């Protein structure tokens, strides 16, 4: 009874006090609390890490220009010793840490892999595009799909199919298009050209269908356009709180309306392709003459659903289209900016060609030079240059993990259940403690030892992920990038247009914001 009496007295006192408090008093009190909280946060951060504001979280600290976000993150990580906390706006539910410490990345991607999955936050935002595909699932579904993908993609049959389709696209389409451009002297966006190439390449490998993006007239392909729009618009869901983007999705408002239309085109294409392939299998009795991923999965005894096959293949298109093309466009720009590197690559190509027999030498001087897989494997300096380009400009600049249970990272950072950990691969390349004083330089030699290519720890060089989720298409990606780079550089000098501005675009992959306008000049030594 006493506690109830005391409480009622306090309540009466508060009620009486409110009679003497004006709205201005309340506003001033809240403003004072805001200023005090800011002062405390400023003192605690000591100016070394981004300030987390009351109500607004880290948003006021983030640069207004999206393309500056990666450089800002890098400087913030350098100032904070490699890790800093963040929080989004109130009621948004976003909080956690940003890190680039390799020990933390090894801990998350290997040591405590099961405590740091993709998580519900990531899956919710990509579900409409990727469904239950390999890049949008965890635990048992992920393990099963990875087993399938590894089995098929590492088979001799698929590797041979990949090489042949890649070779045909390079020589029958890409080089012919460059020959046309060299003849006219016209300028072209090389980023768009490479995106078209990798899109045709991955669709042929995954679906067994060539969309025809790289035709001489460079047509507009609805599926390719819709796929690009869908990946870009999905990013907005990571920037807006759920109580904003979910109602927008439900009512089809703003960017969500455009996303819905793009997704419809993507899903219709994928569904039609699966249905047509099933009809072909029924008609012929089997798909044993086909080597693409979709056909090989249909030939397995697992009896996969249409939805599973669609999600599986769309996931691989997302991985294969953007990553390789983005890596290549930054590579060609860096090579143009560093003519000494271009000279060394050309010297290596000529040395490899000189090892061919007499008959092949005569053939290569009068006909097209087609590099074999063995010759591609010998291009160690080219691989070093590609790896160095990927180090500085990783195709996926930032990754996200969700925390299942409370944990403490090796550098002492405490992460709570439900928090999200962002690790910035772009920033890792710019850390002196990882790559030395010359970390900002484009230096392929850092990958060479005694004339041979030497790799780095995947936790220091997380471009292809690491641990159990290490990219199973890494070998495919290097073969693709080597074939394109070697075949193009042997024949043509790619000249970047004057005044071009090579800066990153704020998307899930590191596109150049303004593309890469170039002209193509034939080399005189072939």
XYZ file of C-alpha atoms in Angstrom:
526
model
C 0.000 0.000 0.000
C 2.853 2.363 0.875
C 4.450 2.004 -2.587
C 1.120 2.629 -4.284
C 0.576 5.732 -2.127
C 4.065 7.069 -2.889
C 3.553 6.530 -6.590
C 0.260 8.430 -6.577
C 1.912 11.347 -4.773
C 4.670 11.465 -7.374
C 2.073 11.342 -10.127
C 0.172 14.256 -8.558
C 3.392 16.226 -8.279
C 4.277 15.622 -11.941
C 0.745 16.608 -12.956
C 1.002 19.849 -11.012
C 4.457 20.590 -12.424
C 3.252 20.209 -16.013
C 0.926 23.070 -15.364
C 3.908 25.366 -15.051
C 5.855 24.006 -18.036
C 5.358 25.658 -21.390
C 6.003 24.136 -24.828
C 9.064 26.354 -25.117
C 10.444 24.843 -21.905
C 10.039 21.348 -23.337
C 11.741 22.333 -26.604
C 14.625 23.971 -24.747
C 15.032 20.924 -22.517
C 15.132 18.586 -25.506
C 17.567 20.888 -27.286
C 19.773 20.932 -24.214
C 19.666 17.147 -24.049
C 20.567 16.973 -27.735
C 23.536 19.333 -27.319
C 24.702 17.502 -24.202
C 24.513 14.116 -25.981
C 26.469 15.546 -28.916
C 29.142 16.886 -26.578
C 29.488 13.528 -24.831
C 29.721 11.676 -28.159
C 32.284 14.189 -29.456
C 34.389 13.681 -26.335
C 34.134 9.896 -26.499
C 35.044 9.733 -30.190
C 37.903 12.212 -29.700
C 37.489 13.199 -33.342
C 39.007 9.908 -34.520
C 35.820 8.168 -35.626
C 32.571 9.346 -37.232
C 30.199 10.965 -34.795
C 26.943 9.143 -34.001
C 24.308 11.842 -33.457
C 21.203 11.632 -31.283
C 18.075 10.745 -33.307
C 19.875 10.886 -36.691
C 22.632 8.374 -35.942
C 25.619 8.415 -38.256
C 23.760 9.983 -41.207
C 24.882 13.624 -40.604
C 28.509 12.411 -40.603
C 28.208 10.714 -43.988
C 29.194 12.822 -47.050
C 26.294 14.183 -49.090
C 27.847 13.001 -52.371
C 27.428 9.191 -52.604
C 30.601 8.706 -54.676
C 32.673 9.987 -51.750
C 31.401 7.323 -49.346
C 34.304 4.902 -49.943
C 37.021 7.515 -49.423
C 35.172 8.789 -46.350
C 34.935 5.254 -44.954
C 38.645 4.742 -45.562
C 39.668 7.898 -43.707
C 37.274 7.083 -40.866
C 38.723 3.582 -40.556
C 42.290 4.890 -40.597
C 41.436 7.405 -37.869
C 39.662 4.846 -35.704
C 42.310 2.146 -35.943
C 40.384 -0.048 -38.353
C 36.975 -0.339 -36.662
C 34.238 2.101 -35.659
C 30.622 1.775 -34.448
C 27.610 3.110 -36.325
C 23.896 3.509 -35.777
C 21.166 4.582 -38.183
C 18.161 6.798 -37.462
C 15.896 6.024 -34.536
C 13.402 3.242 -35.273
C 15.400 2.198 -38.367
C 16.961 -0.768 -36.551
C 20.402 -0.315 -38.142
C 23.398 -0.555 -35.815
C 26.729 -2.340 -35.591
C 30.326 -1.716 -36.652
C 32.363 -0.988 -39.762
C 35.758 -2.691 -39.968
C 38.676 -3.378 -42.285
C 40.889 -5.305 -39.832
C 41.955 -8.572 -41.452
C 41.872 -10.397 -38.083
C 38.198 -9.466 -37.722
C 37.452 -10.625 -41.253
C 39.140 -13.989 -40.675
C 37.187 -14.351 -37.436
C 33.858 -13.689 -39.182
C 34.474 -15.562 -42.429
C 36.249 -18.591 -40.959
C 36.727 -18.927 -37.193
C 33.133 -18.021 -36.210
C 31.583 -18.406 -39.647
C 28.248 -19.696 -38.324
C 27.768 -16.654 -36.079
C 28.053 -14.208 -38.987
C 25.626 -15.233 -41.774
C 24.207 -13.044 -44.527
C 21.271 -12.621 -42.203
C 17.635 -11.642 -42.404
C 18.418 -7.975 -43.089
C 20.264 -8.820 -46.319
C 17.852 -11.558 -47.389
C 14.776 -9.337 -46.992
C 16.182 -6.732 -49.335
C 17.356 -9.105 -52.066
C 14.541 -11.652 -51.828
C 12.501 -10.160 -54.687
C 15.467 -10.376 -57.070
C 17.398 -13.443 -55.895
C 14.667 -15.411 -54.125
C 16.277 -18.438 -52.510
C 19.381 -18.390 -54.735
C 22.819 -19.265 -53.389
C 23.813 -15.650 -52.649
C 20.686 -14.995 -50.580
C 20.531 -18.007 -48.257
C 22.380 -19.372 -45.216
C 22.955 -22.692 -43.479
C 21.431 -25.850 -45.059
C 20.042 -24.265 -48.292
C 23.373 -22.507 -48.859
C 25.427 -25.665 -48.232
C 23.273 -27.681 -50.620
C 23.469 -25.100 -53.411
C 27.208 -24.648 -52.931
C 27.696 -28.395 -53.210
C 25.735 -28.409 -56.459
C 27.542 -25.389 -57.875
C 30.983 -26.743 -56.987
C 30.177 -30.127 -58.501
C 28.995 -28.662 -61.802
C 31.289 -25.639 -62.211
C 34.469 -27.592 -61.458
C 33.597 -30.423 -63.829
C 35.823 -30.829 -66.888
C 32.725 -30.573 -69.073
C 31.661 -27.156 -67.738
C 35.226 -25.786 -67.740
C 35.604 -26.762 -71.406
C 32.170 -25.295 -72.223
C 33.080 -22.047 -70.455
C 36.344 -21.716 -72.361
C 34.723 -22.387 -75.745
C 31.837 -19.955 -75.229
C 34.232 -17.337 -73.896
C 36.567 -17.780 -76.856
C 33.697 -17.506 -79.333
C 32.355 -14.309 -77.728
C 35.798 -12.691 -77.668
C 36.743 -13.515 -81.251
C 33.385 -13.502 -83.018
C 31.880 -10.479 -81.282
C 34.107 -8.383 -79.012
C 37.138 -8.174 -81.320
C 34.979 -7.627 -84.402
C 33.236 -4.754 -82.650
C 36.593 -3.235 -81.647
C 37.799 -3.635 -85.232
C 34.790 -1.644 -86.411
C 35.443 1.080 -83.807
C 39.135 1.225 -84.730
C 38.149 1.789 -88.352
C 35.697 4.593 -87.656
C 37.563 6.228 -84.759
C 34.284 6.513 -82.865
C 34.299 6.916 -79.104
C 32.536 4.317 -76.969
C 31.801 3.704 -73.297
C 34.113 0.795 -72.571
C 32.297 0.006 -69.327
C 29.046 -0.534 -71.206
C 30.855 -2.671 -73.780
C 32.407 -4.908 -71.117
C 29.094 -5.205 -69.270
C 27.515 -6.390 -72.515
C 30.288 -8.923 -73.019
C 30.134 -10.407 -69.521
C 26.321 -10.464 -69.610
C 26.296 -12.486 -72.836
C 29.075 -14.689 -71.448
C 27.437 -15.528 -68.121
C 23.977 -16.019 -69.670
C 25.472 -18.471 -72.160
C 27.292 -20.323 -69.387
C 24.380 -20.307 -66.894
C 21.271 -20.495 -69.119
C 22.675 -21.662 -72.433
C 21.096 -18.569 -74.009
C 22.943 -15.705 -75.728
C 20.972 -12.459 -75.163
C 22.848 -10.756 -78.023
C 23.963 -7.662 -76.107
C 27.272 -7.592 -77.971
C 25.865 -7.523 -81.502
C 27.563 -4.988 -83.798
C 24.669 -2.531 -83.546
C 24.757 -2.742 -79.703
C 20.996 -3.282 -79.353
C 18.918 -2.555 -76.280
C 18.156 -5.947 -74.711
C 15.138 -5.712 -72.348
C 16.345 -8.497 -70.029
C 19.818 -6.969 -69.654
C 18.391 -3.473 -69.090
C 15.881 -4.745 -66.542
C 18.512 -6.804 -64.727
C 20.810 -3.791 -64.370
C 17.939 -1.615 -63.167
C 16.809 -4.241 -60.657
C 20.273 -4.564 -59.070
C 20.705 -0.794 -58.795
C 17.227 -0.066 -57.420
C 17.493 -2.840 -54.826
C 20.313 -0.831 -53.223
C 17.801 1.793 -52.046
C 16.410 -0.754 -49.611
C 19.743 -0.659 -47.778
C 19.554 3.121 -47.491
C 15.961 3.435 -46.270
C 14.413 2.008 -43.079
C 11.896 -0.853 -43.518
C 8.932 1.309 -42.462
C 9.673 3.445 -45.540
C 10.597 1.000 -48.300
C 8.120 -1.765 -47.416
C 5.007 0.452 -47.802
C 6.556 1.856 -50.988
C 6.903 -1.696 -52.288
C 3.340 -2.593 -51.309
C 1.834 0.429 -53.093
C 4.389 0.487 -55.958
C 5.564 4.006 -55.184
C 8.700 5.788 -56.404
C 11.721 3.612 -57.155
C 9.840 0.534 -55.850
C 7.382 0.895 -58.718
C 10.243 0.893 -61.231
C 11.868 -2.012 -59.401
C 8.664 -4.033 -59.618
C 8.525 -3.560 -63.406
C 12.202 -4.489 -63.821
C 11.792 -7.613 -61.678
C 8.807 -8.680 -63.786
C 10.966 -8.645 -66.943
C 13.802 -10.551 -65.226
C 11.500 -13.232 -63.814
C 9.584 -13.654 -67.065
C 12.838 -14.185 -68.983
C 14.132 -16.685 -66.412
C 10.804 -18.522 -66.268
C 10.500 -18.754 -70.059
C 14.064 -20.038 -70.348
C 13.438 -22.772 -67.774
C 10.128 -23.744 -69.410
C 11.670 -23.857 -72.887
C 14.523 -26.039 -71.627
C 12.094 -28.432 -69.951
C 10.137 -28.655 -73.205
C 13.373 -29.352 -75.093
C 14.255 -32.116 -72.626
C 10.812 -33.677 -73.006
C 11.059 -33.564 -76.795
C 14.608 -34.944 -77.044
C 14.485 -37.230 -74.038
C 17.590 -35.660 -72.465
C 19.892 -32.644 -72.532
C 23.138 -34.611 -72.746
C 24.359 -32.496 -75.672
C 24.099 -29.287 -73.628
C 26.791 -28.202 -71.150
C 25.323 -25.026 -69.631
C 24.573 -24.902 -65.900
C 20.771 -24.973 -66.254
C 20.826 -28.064 -68.477
C 23.268 -29.919 -66.219
C 21.045 -29.231 -63.195
C 17.979 -30.504 -65.066
C 19.838 -33.705 -65.914
C 20.482 -34.468 -62.261
C 18.089 -36.873 -60.471
C 17.147 -34.235 -57.860
C 14.033 -33.030 -59.763
C 14.514 -29.337 -58.920
C 11.531 -26.997 -59.102
C 11.297 -24.206 -61.685
C 11.598 -21.637 -58.891
C 14.818 -23.221 -57.624
C 16.369 -23.305 -61.105
C 15.376 -19.695 -61.809
C 16.827 -18.404 -58.525
C 19.989 -20.455 -58.919
C 20.766 -19.158 -62.401
C 19.767 -15.519 -61.713
C 22.189 -15.532 -58.753
C 25.010 -16.639 -61.012
C 24.193 -13.979 -63.579
C 24.406 -11.352 -60.819
C 27.796 -12.685 -59.719
C 29.281 -13.211 -63.163
C 28.038 -10.169 -65.016
C 28.976 -7.283 -62.749
C 32.116 -8.472 -61.008
C 34.235 -9.354 -64.045
C 33.150 -6.389 -66.166
C 33.729 -3.899 -63.335
C 37.132 -5.438 -62.613
C 38.109 -5.178 -66.279
C 37.049 -1.556 -66.757
C 39.195 -0.412 -63.799
C 42.029 -2.588 -65.118
C 42.001 -0.975 -68.580
C 41.889 2.490 -67.021
C 44.838 1.734 -64.723
C 46.843 0.211 -67.581
C 46.246 3.332 -69.669
C 47.446 5.471 -66.727
C 50.567 3.268 -66.324
C 52.125 2.653 -69.771
C 55.067 0.817 -68.185
C 52.656 -1.860 -66.956
C 51.089 -2.088 -70.423
C 54.548 -2.576 -71.942
C 55.349 -5.403 -69.538
C 52.035 -7.131 -70.310
C 52.686 -6.877 -74.066
C 56.217 -8.208 -73.555
C 54.829 -11.204 -71.661
C 52.267 -11.896 -74.429
C 54.952 -11.790 -77.106
C 57.166 -14.126 -75.086
C 54.335 -16.637 -74.751
C 53.600 -16.450 -78.492
C 57.299 -16.972 -79.246
C 57.112 -20.379 -77.546
C 54.724 -21.688 -80.190
C 56.068 -24.043 -82.828
C 57.163 -22.807 -86.253
C 53.864 -23.723 -87.886
C 51.905 -21.912 -85.216
C 54.174 -18.857 -85.478
C 53.437 -18.552 -89.179
C 49.749 -19.052 -88.511
C 49.647 -16.439 -85.747
C 51.279 -13.852 -87.979
C 48.647 -14.179 -90.683
C 45.515 -15.294 -88.826
C 43.840 -14.602 -85.521
C 45.820 -15.388 -82.400
C 43.671 -17.517 -80.118
C 45.211 -18.089 -76.708
C 44.913 -21.594 -75.281
C 44.112 -22.304 -71.635
C 47.750 -23.354 -71.142
C 48.942 -20.011 -72.531
C 46.470 -18.107 -70.347
C 47.874 -19.924 -67.300
C 51.387 -18.742 -68.205
C 50.348 -15.062 -68.107
C 51.595 -14.476 -64.564
C 52.328 -10.748 -64.892
C 48.898 -10.160 -66.430
C 47.362 -11.996 -63.479
C 49.409 -9.812 -61.141
C 48.138 -6.659 -62.870
C 44.535 -7.884 -62.712
C 44.927 -8.799 -59.032
C 46.425 -5.403 -58.257
C 43.572 -3.681 -60.080
C 41.070 -5.706 -58.053
C 42.928 -4.849 -54.857
C 42.542 -1.103 -55.455
C 39.080 -1.296 -57.019
C 37.303 -4.452 -55.795
C 34.189 -5.303 -57.772
C 32.248 -5.620 -54.499
C 33.616 -2.777 -52.335
C 31.745 -3.601 -49.128
C 30.150 -6.722 -47.616
C 27.676 -7.137 -44.780
C 27.195 -9.782 -42.095
C 24.602 -10.154 -39.338
C 25.435 -11.223 -35.778
C 23.480 -14.241 -34.493
C 24.752 -14.144 -30.889
C 26.703 -11.598 -28.828
C 30.403 -11.772 -29.702
C 33.738 -10.010 -29.323
C 35.951 -9.553 -32.377
C 39.753 -10.059 -32.153
C 40.420 -6.297 -32.043
C 38.141 -5.961 -29.014
C 35.038 -4.639 -30.779
C 31.863 -5.878 -29.069
C 28.965 -6.862 -31.342
C 25.482 -7.619 -30.059
C 22.928 -10.080 -31.363
C 21.130 -8.551 -34.366
C 23.917 -6.053 -35.092
C 25.377 -5.829 -38.577
C 29.052 -5.817 -39.424
C 30.138 -4.005 -42.576
C 33.632 -4.846 -43.762
C 35.068 -2.490 -46.346
C 37.220 -4.298 -48.920
C 37.861 -1.007 -50.732
C 39.406 0.467 -47.567
C 41.552 -2.596 -46.856
C 43.652 -1.854 -49.942
C 44.433 1.590 -48.545
C 45.729 0.454 -45.145
C 49.490 0.839 -44.669
C 49.541 -1.823 -41.966
C 48.260 -4.341 -44.542
C 49.951 -3.289 -47.784
C 52.808 -0.997 -46.791
C 53.636 2.648 -47.440
C 53.004 2.228 -51.178
C 49.467 0.870 -50.640
C 47.913 3.596 -52.819
C 50.137 2.782 -55.810
C 49.156 0.511 -58.700
C 52.041 -1.933 -58.427
C 51.596 -5.402 -59.992
C 55.128 -6.279 -58.839
C 53.850 -6.735 -55.282
C 52.284 -9.986 -56.528
C 55.477 -11.337 -58.150
C 58.286 -13.398 -56.568
C 61.163 -14.704 -58.697
C 59.127 -14.366 -61.882
C 56.109 -16.221 -60.496
C 52.701 -15.040 -59.289
C 52.278 -15.278 -55.511
C 48.843 -14.911 -53.950
C 47.889 -13.301 -50.647
C 45.791 -14.387 -47.681
C 42.087 -14.183 -48.644
C 41.451 -12.431 -45.316
C 43.838 -9.656 -46.313
C 42.679 -9.734 -49.941
C 38.959 -10.466 -49.558
C 38.065 -9.647 -53.168
C 36.825 -13.207 -53.792
C 35.411 -13.619 -50.283
C 37.110 -16.135 -47.951
C 36.523 -19.135 -45.736
C 33.601 -21.468 -46.572
C 32.097 -18.814 -48.877
C 35.257 -18.419 -50.981
C 34.115 -17.666 -54.543
C 33.730 -20.901 -56.498
C 33.897 -18.928 -59.758
C 37.323 -17.417 -59.041
C 39.078 -19.600 -61.618
C 36.375 -18.831 -64.194
C 36.708 -15.076 -63.488
C 40.484 -15.032 -63.935
C 40.258 -17.045 -67.154
C 37.628 -14.650 -68.487
C 39.554 -11.505 -67.501
C 42.837 -12.856 -68.890
C 41.314 -13.836 -72.211
C 39.668 -10.440 -72.685
C 42.676 -8.410 -71.517
C 45.243 -10.411 -73.511
C 43.174 -10.607 -76.707
C 42.344 -6.882 -76.659
C 45.745 -5.495 -75.601
C 47.602 -7.655 -78.128
C 45.639 -6.056 -80.981
C 44.561 -2.625 -79.757
C 45.640 0.320 -77.675
C 42.690 1.490 -75.548
C 42.940 5.300 -75.281
C 40.884 6.958 -72.558
C 39.193 10.182 -73.676
C 40.665 13.412 -72.336
C 38.794 14.927 -69.431
C 37.333 11.588 -68.343
C 36.566 11.336 -64.639
C 37.099 7.841 -63.217
C 35.273 7.851 -59.897
C 33.253 5.062 -58.227
C 29.486 4.960 -58.296
C 27.594 4.161 -55.092
C 26.064 0.781 -56.002
C 26.423 -2.826 -54.870
C 29.293 -3.161 -57.360
C 32.024 -0.602 -58.052
C 30.887 0.824 -61.386
C 32.544 3.935 -62.755
C 30.001 6.690 -62.219
C 30.445 8.254 -65.675
C 31.550 5.144 -67.534
C 34.885 4.995 -69.392
C 34.804 6.766 -72.784
C 37.611 5.448 -75.010
C 38.837 5.261 -78.576
C 40.448 2.172 -80.052
C 43.747 2.248 -81.982
C 45.102 -0.853 -83.752
C 48.647 -1.882 -82.918
C 51.115 -1.967 -85.773
C 53.030 -5.057 -84.626
C 50.371 -7.638 -85.469
